[in-house]
């Protein structure tokens, strides 16, 4: 499955907490064009249910726990984002859902492209067609 779990830079300062950062062109292999974040999602709610044709993203959860389910059309895996310094890079052609496990969890995403609705694949049938062509039928 084409995903990577990465360690986000973390600096610990005795008695003063932690600081994490992501640097464009250094920590991610794609150009960062957009940052967005999702918050105030009710506990247990699941978002997503789509894939992207071109978009690459780094997801991380600076607060709380979010389970990311990823599906490439052949395999399904889950990655729990439960630490602010844990990141998940997912590339194009991956169906994803994001389950907000804890109340108040925040999902942050840095993305390789500006928002473009035409890049979304929003039905599972269309996704399977996209990744497998006509051969799966
Ligand atoms: C993804 C997962 C992890 C915008 O106008 N600009 C934006 O940058 C984004 C991300 C969304 N929108 C609009 C599009 C919809 O009208 O915000 C609305 C909610 O978007 P959506 O239902 O796609 O949200 P999620 O949480 O299902 O998915 C989001 C991203 O859209 C998606 O790219 O990979 O987070």
PDB file of C-alpha atoms and ligand atoms in Angstrom:
ATOM      1  CA  UNK A   1       0.000   0.000   0.000  1.00  0.00           C
ATOM      2  CA  UNK A   2       1.361   3.375  -0.994  1.00  0.00           C
ATOM      3  CA  UNK A   3       1.505   5.304   2.263  1.00  0.00           C
ATOM      4  CA  UNK A   4       4.184   6.350   4.711  1.00  0.00           C
ATOM      5  CA  UNK A   5       4.167   6.947   8.434  1.00  0.00           C
ATOM      6  CA  UNK A   6       6.574   9.744   9.253  1.00  0.00           C
ATOM      7  CA  UNK A   7       7.965  11.351  12.391  1.00  0.00           C
ATOM      8  CA  UNK A   8       7.238  15.051  12.470  1.00  0.00           C
ATOM      9  CA  UNK A   9      10.086  17.162  13.878  1.00  0.00           C
ATOM     10  CA  UNK A  10       9.678  17.571  17.622  1.00  0.00           C
ATOM     11  CA  UNK A  11      11.554  19.765  20.054  1.00  0.00           C
ATOM     12  CA  UNK A  12      11.124  19.149  23.743  1.00  0.00           C
ATOM     13  CA  UNK A  13      11.838  21.980  26.122  1.00  0.00           C
ATOM     14  CA  UNK A  14      12.110  20.966  29.759  1.00  0.00           C
ATOM     15  CA  UNK A  15       9.000  22.069  31.623  1.00  0.00           C
ATOM     16  CA  UNK A  16       7.784  24.158  28.671  1.00  0.00           C
ATOM     17  CA  UNK A  17       6.155  21.550  26.480  1.00  0.00           C
ATOM     18  CA  UNK A  18       6.854  20.498  22.932  1.00  0.00           C
ATOM     19  CA  UNK A  19       7.096  22.200  19.573  1.00  0.00           C
ATOM     20  CA  UNK A  20       6.636  20.453  16.242  1.00  0.00           C
ATOM     21  CA  UNK A  21       7.200  21.805  12.745  1.00  0.00           C
ATOM     22  CA  UNK A  22       7.055  20.824   9.096  1.00  0.00           C
ATOM     23  CA  UNK A  23       9.257  22.585   6.566  1.00  0.00           C
ATOM     24  CA  UNK A  24       8.254  22.914   2.929  1.00  0.00           C
ATOM     25  CA  UNK A  25      10.637  21.233   0.459  1.00  0.00           C
ATOM     26  CA  UNK A  26      12.464  19.508   3.335  1.00  0.00           C
ATOM     27  CA  UNK A  27      10.019  17.381   5.285  1.00  0.00           C
ATOM     28  CA  UNK A  28       7.597  16.534   2.481  1.00  0.00           C
ATOM     29  CA  UNK A  29       8.543  15.518  -1.041  1.00  0.00           C
ATOM     30  CA  UNK A  30       5.743  17.512  -2.667  1.00  0.00           C
ATOM     31  CA  UNK A  31       5.324  21.262  -2.900  1.00  0.00           C
ATOM     32  CA  UNK A  32       2.925  22.445  -0.178  1.00  0.00           C
ATOM     33  CA  UNK A  33       0.134  24.532  -1.692  1.00  0.00           C
ATOM     34  CA  UNK A  34      -2.517  24.298   1.001  1.00  0.00           C
ATOM     35  CA  UNK A  35      -3.049  23.643   4.676  1.00  0.00           C
ATOM     36  CA  UNK A  36      -6.451  22.857   6.160  1.00  0.00           C
ATOM     37  CA  UNK A  37      -7.721  21.470   9.430  1.00  0.00           C
ATOM     38  CA  UNK A  38     -10.871  19.766  10.598  1.00  0.00           C
ATOM     39  CA  UNK A  39     -12.160  20.213  14.132  1.00  0.00           C
ATOM     40  CA  UNK A  40     -15.248  20.191  16.381  1.00  0.00           C
ATOM     41  CA  UNK A  41     -16.181  16.849  14.878  1.00  0.00           C
ATOM     42  CA  UNK A  42     -18.486  14.834  17.157  1.00  0.00           C
ATOM     43  CA  UNK A  43     -16.813  11.827  18.781  1.00  0.00           C
ATOM     44  CA  UNK A  44     -17.230   8.711  16.619  1.00  0.00           C
ATOM     45  CA  UNK A  45     -18.099  10.656  13.470  1.00  0.00           C
ATOM     46  CA  UNK A  46     -16.570   9.404  10.226  1.00  0.00           C
ATOM     47  CA  UNK A  47     -15.655  11.796   7.415  1.00  0.00           C
ATOM     48  CA  UNK A  48     -14.042  11.272   4.047  1.00  0.00           C
ATOM     49  CA  UNK A  49     -15.401   8.481   1.813  1.00  0.00           C
ATOM     50  CA  UNK A  50     -13.501   9.682  -1.210  1.00  0.00           C
ATOM     51  CA  UNK A  51     -10.202   9.417  -3.085  1.00  0.00           C
ATOM     52  CA  UNK A  52      -8.136  11.858  -5.120  1.00  0.00           C
ATOM     53  CA  UNK A  53      -6.849  11.653  -8.670  1.00  0.00           C
ATOM     54  CA  UNK A  54      -3.667  13.694  -8.139  1.00  0.00           C
ATOM     55  CA  UNK A  55      -3.585  15.078  -4.599  1.00  0.00           C
ATOM     56  CA  UNK A  56      -0.825  14.074  -2.179  1.00  0.00           C
ATOM     57  CA  UNK A  57      -1.206  14.905   1.500  1.00  0.00           C
ATOM     58  CA  UNK A  58       0.441  14.720   4.896  1.00  0.00           C
ATOM     59  CA  UNK A  59      -2.091  14.199   7.678  1.00  0.00           C
ATOM     60  CA  UNK A  60      -1.422  14.640  11.369  1.00  0.00           C
ATOM     61  CA  UNK A  61      -3.422  15.002  14.531  1.00  0.00           C
ATOM     62  CA  UNK A  62      -2.075  17.665  16.911  1.00  0.00           C
ATOM     63  CA  UNK A  63      -4.781  16.901  19.481  1.00  0.00           C
ATOM     64  CA  UNK A  64      -6.708  13.707  20.200  1.00  0.00           C
ATOM     65  CA  UNK A  65      -6.933  10.479  18.235  1.00  0.00           C
ATOM     66  CA  UNK A  66      -8.147   9.899  14.707  1.00  0.00           C
ATOM     67  CA  UNK A  67      -8.168   6.598  12.880  1.00  0.00           C
ATOM     68  CA  UNK A  68      -7.419   6.848   9.168  1.00  0.00           C
ATOM     69  CA  UNK A  69      -8.674   3.957   7.047  1.00  0.00           C
ATOM     70  CA  UNK A  70      -6.991   3.688   3.671  1.00  0.00           C
ATOM     71  CA  UNK A  71      -7.986   1.479   0.769  1.00  0.00           C
ATOM     72  CA  UNK A  72      -6.126   1.154  -2.541  1.00  0.00           C
ATOM     73  CA  UNK A  73      -8.786  -1.068  -4.131  1.00  0.00           C
ATOM     74  CA  UNK A  74      -6.975  -4.269  -3.167  1.00  0.00           C
ATOM     75  CA  UNK A  75      -6.105  -3.837   0.497  1.00  0.00           C
ATOM     76  CA  UNK A  76      -7.505  -1.888   3.438  1.00  0.00           C
ATOM     77  CA  UNK A  77      -5.311  -0.697   6.292  1.00  0.00           C
ATOM     78  CA  UNK A  78      -5.757   1.589   9.278  1.00  0.00           C
ATOM     79  CA  UNK A  79      -3.357   4.062  10.804  1.00  0.00           C
ATOM     80  CA  UNK A  80      -4.143   5.561  14.195  1.00  0.00           C
ATOM     81  CA  UNK A  81      -2.973   9.150  14.517  1.00  0.00           C
ATOM     82  CA  UNK A  82      -2.604   9.322  18.282  1.00  0.00           C
ATOM     83  CA  UNK A  83       0.508  11.455  18.693  1.00  0.00           C
ATOM     84  CA  UNK A  84       1.065  15.022  17.435  1.00  0.00           C
ATOM     85  CA  UNK A  85       4.451  14.000  16.018  1.00  0.00           C
ATOM     86  CA  UNK A  86       3.082  11.122  13.943  1.00  0.00           C
ATOM     87  CA  UNK A  87       2.270  11.902  10.320  1.00  0.00           C
ATOM     88  CA  UNK A  88       0.689   9.922   7.513  1.00  0.00           C
ATOM     89  CA  UNK A  89       1.516  10.621   3.885  1.00  0.00           C
ATOM     90  CA  UNK A  90      -1.054   9.406   1.391  1.00  0.00           C
ATOM     91  CA  UNK A  91      -0.775   9.827  -2.329  1.00  0.00           C
ATOM     92  CA  UNK A  92      -3.294   9.752  -5.160  1.00  0.00           C
ATOM     93  CA  UNK A  93      -5.618   6.819  -5.735  1.00  0.00           C
ATOM     94  CA  UNK A  94      -6.387   5.988  -2.094  1.00  0.00           C
ATOM     95  CA  UNK A  95      -9.941   5.807  -0.745  1.00  0.00           C
ATOM     96  CA  UNK A  96      -9.955   7.219   2.793  1.00  0.00           C
ATOM     97  CA  UNK A  97     -12.186   7.617   5.799  1.00  0.00           C
ATOM     98  CA  UNK A  98     -11.270   9.457   8.975  1.00  0.00           C
ATOM     99  CA  UNK A  99     -12.858   8.325  12.229  1.00  0.00           C
ATOM    100  CA  UNK A 100     -12.707  10.877  15.027  1.00  0.00           C
ATOM    101  CA  UNK A 101     -12.081   8.648  18.029  1.00  0.00           C
ATOM    102  CA  UNK A 102     -11.837  11.268  20.764  1.00  0.00           C
ATOM    103  CA  UNK A 103     -13.917  14.352  21.447  1.00  0.00           C
ATOM    104  CA  UNK A 104     -12.152  17.525  20.278  1.00  0.00           C
ATOM    105  CA  UNK A 105      -9.677  15.725  17.996  1.00  0.00           C
ATOM    106  CA  UNK A 106      -8.144  17.933  15.306  1.00  0.00           C
ATOM    107  CA  UNK A 107      -7.026  16.729  11.889  1.00  0.00           C
ATOM    108  CA  UNK A 108      -4.424  18.877  10.117  1.00  0.00           C
ATOM    109  CA  UNK A 109      -3.510  18.308   6.501  1.00  0.00           C
ATOM    110  CA  UNK A 110      -0.836  19.773   4.249  1.00  0.00           C
ATOM    111  CA  UNK A 111      -1.654  19.243   0.607  1.00  0.00           C
ATOM    112  CA  UNK A 112       0.153  19.296  -2.731  1.00  0.00           C
ATOM    113  CA  UNK A 113      -2.626  21.122  -4.621  1.00  0.00           C
ATOM    114  CA  UNK A 114      -5.135  23.904  -4.192  1.00  0.00           C
ATOM    115  CA  UNK A 115      -8.688  22.788  -3.493  1.00  0.00           C
ATOM    116  CA  UNK A 116     -10.214  21.392  -6.663  1.00  0.00           C
ATOM    117  CA  UNK A 117     -13.504  19.510  -6.523  1.00  0.00           C
ATOM    118  CA  UNK A 118     -12.777  17.892  -9.911  1.00  0.00           C
ATOM    119  CA  UNK A 119      -9.852  16.027  -8.295  1.00  0.00           C
ATOM    120  CA  UNK A 120     -12.222  14.139  -5.964  1.00  0.00           C
ATOM    121  CA  UNK A 121     -13.604  10.666  -6.602  1.00  0.00           C
ATOM    122  CA  UNK A 122     -16.668  10.592  -4.389  1.00  0.00           C
ATOM    123  CA  UNK A 123     -18.233   7.209  -5.121  1.00  0.00           C
ATOM    124  CA  UNK A 124     -16.651   3.844  -4.360  1.00  0.00           C
ATOM    125  CA  UNK A 125     -17.689   2.408  -7.757  1.00  0.00           C
ATOM    126  CA  UNK A 126     -15.943   5.249  -9.558  1.00  0.00           C
ATOM    127  CA  UNK A 127     -12.883   4.727  -7.335  1.00  0.00           C
ATOM    128  CA  UNK A 128     -12.669   1.017  -8.210  1.00  0.00           C
ATOM    129  CA  UNK A 129     -13.101   1.877 -11.881  1.00  0.00           C
ATOM    130  CA  UNK A 130     -10.301   4.452 -11.524  1.00  0.00           C
ATOM    131  CA  UNK A 131      -7.777   2.115  -9.883  1.00  0.00           C
ATOM    132  CA  UNK A 132      -8.680  -1.160 -11.571  1.00  0.00           C
ATOM    133  CA  UNK A 133     -10.111  -0.091 -14.909  1.00  0.00           C
ATOM    134  CA  UNK A 134     -12.664  -2.523 -16.331  1.00  0.00           C
ATOM    135  CA  UNK A 135     -10.760  -5.653 -15.245  1.00  0.00           C
ATOM    136  CA  UNK A 136     -12.425  -6.113 -11.847  1.00  0.00           C
ATOM    137  CA  UNK A 137     -15.908  -6.743 -13.234  1.00  0.00           C
TER     138      UNK A 137
HETATM  139  C1  LIG B   1      -9.252  14.686   2.454  1.00  0.00           C
HETATM  140  C2  LIG B   1      -9.637  14.530   3.878  1.00  0.00           C
HETATM  141  C3  LIG B   1      -8.518  14.020   4.739  1.00  0.00           C
HETATM  142  C4  LIG B   1     -12.959  23.512   0.536  1.00  0.00           C
HETATM  143  O1  LIG B   1     -13.694  24.405   0.077  1.00  0.00           O
HETATM  144  N1  LIG B   1     -11.606  23.705   0.583  1.00  0.00           N
HETATM  145  C5  LIG B   1     -10.767  22.751   1.076  1.00  0.00           C
HETATM  146  O2  LIG B   1      -9.535  22.950   1.089  1.00  0.00           O
HETATM  147  C6  LIG B   1     -11.319  21.519   1.547  1.00  0.00           C
HETATM  148  C7  LIG B   1     -10.417  20.443   2.106  1.00  0.00           C
HETATM  149  C8  LIG B   1     -12.676  21.353   1.505  1.00  0.00           C
HETATM  150  N2  LIG B   1     -13.481  22.339   1.010  1.00  0.00           N
HETATM  151  C9  LIG B   1     -14.928  22.146   1.024  1.00  0.00           C
HETATM  152  C10 LIG B   1     -15.451  21.013   0.164  1.00  0.00           C
HETATM  153  C11 LIG B   1     -16.717  20.602   0.867  1.00  0.00           C
HETATM  154  O3  LIG B   1     -17.784  21.446   0.474  1.00  0.00           O
HETATM  155  O4  LIG B   1     -15.313  21.812   2.361  1.00  0.00           O
HETATM  156  C12 LIG B   1     -16.417  20.894   2.347  1.00  0.00           C
HETATM  157  C13 LIG B   1     -16.076  19.658   3.153  1.00  0.00           C
HETATM  158  O5  LIG B   1     -15.105  18.872   2.446  1.00  0.00           O
HETATM  159  P1  LIG B   1     -15.113  17.284   2.492  1.00  0.00           P
HETATM  160  O6  LIG B   1     -16.490  16.779   2.644  1.00  0.00           O
HETATM  161  O7  LIG B   1     -14.315  16.791   1.299  1.00  0.00           O
HETATM  162  O8  LIG B   1     -14.306  17.004   3.835  1.00  0.00           O
HETATM  163  P2  LIG B   1     -13.701  15.625   4.366  1.00  0.00           P
HETATM  164  O9  LIG B   1     -13.395  15.816   5.792  1.00  0.00           O
HETATM  165  O10 LIG B   1     -14.554  14.471   3.986  1.00  0.00           O
HETATM  166  O11 LIG B   1     -12.332  15.455   3.529  1.00  0.00           O
HETATM  167  C14 LIG B   1     -11.243  16.341   3.724  1.00  0.00           C
HETATM  168  C15 LIG B   1     -10.663  16.764   2.367  1.00  0.00           C
HETATM  169  O12 LIG B   1     -11.705  17.332   1.559  1.00  0.00           O
HETATM  170  C16 LIG B   1     -10.045  15.613   1.611  1.00  0.00           C
HETATM  171  O13 LIG B   1      -9.268  16.107   0.539  1.00  0.00           O
HETATM  172  O14 LIG B   1      -8.408  13.961   1.959  1.00  0.00           O
HETATM  173  O15 LIG B   1     -10.205  15.707   4.473  1.00  0.00           O
END
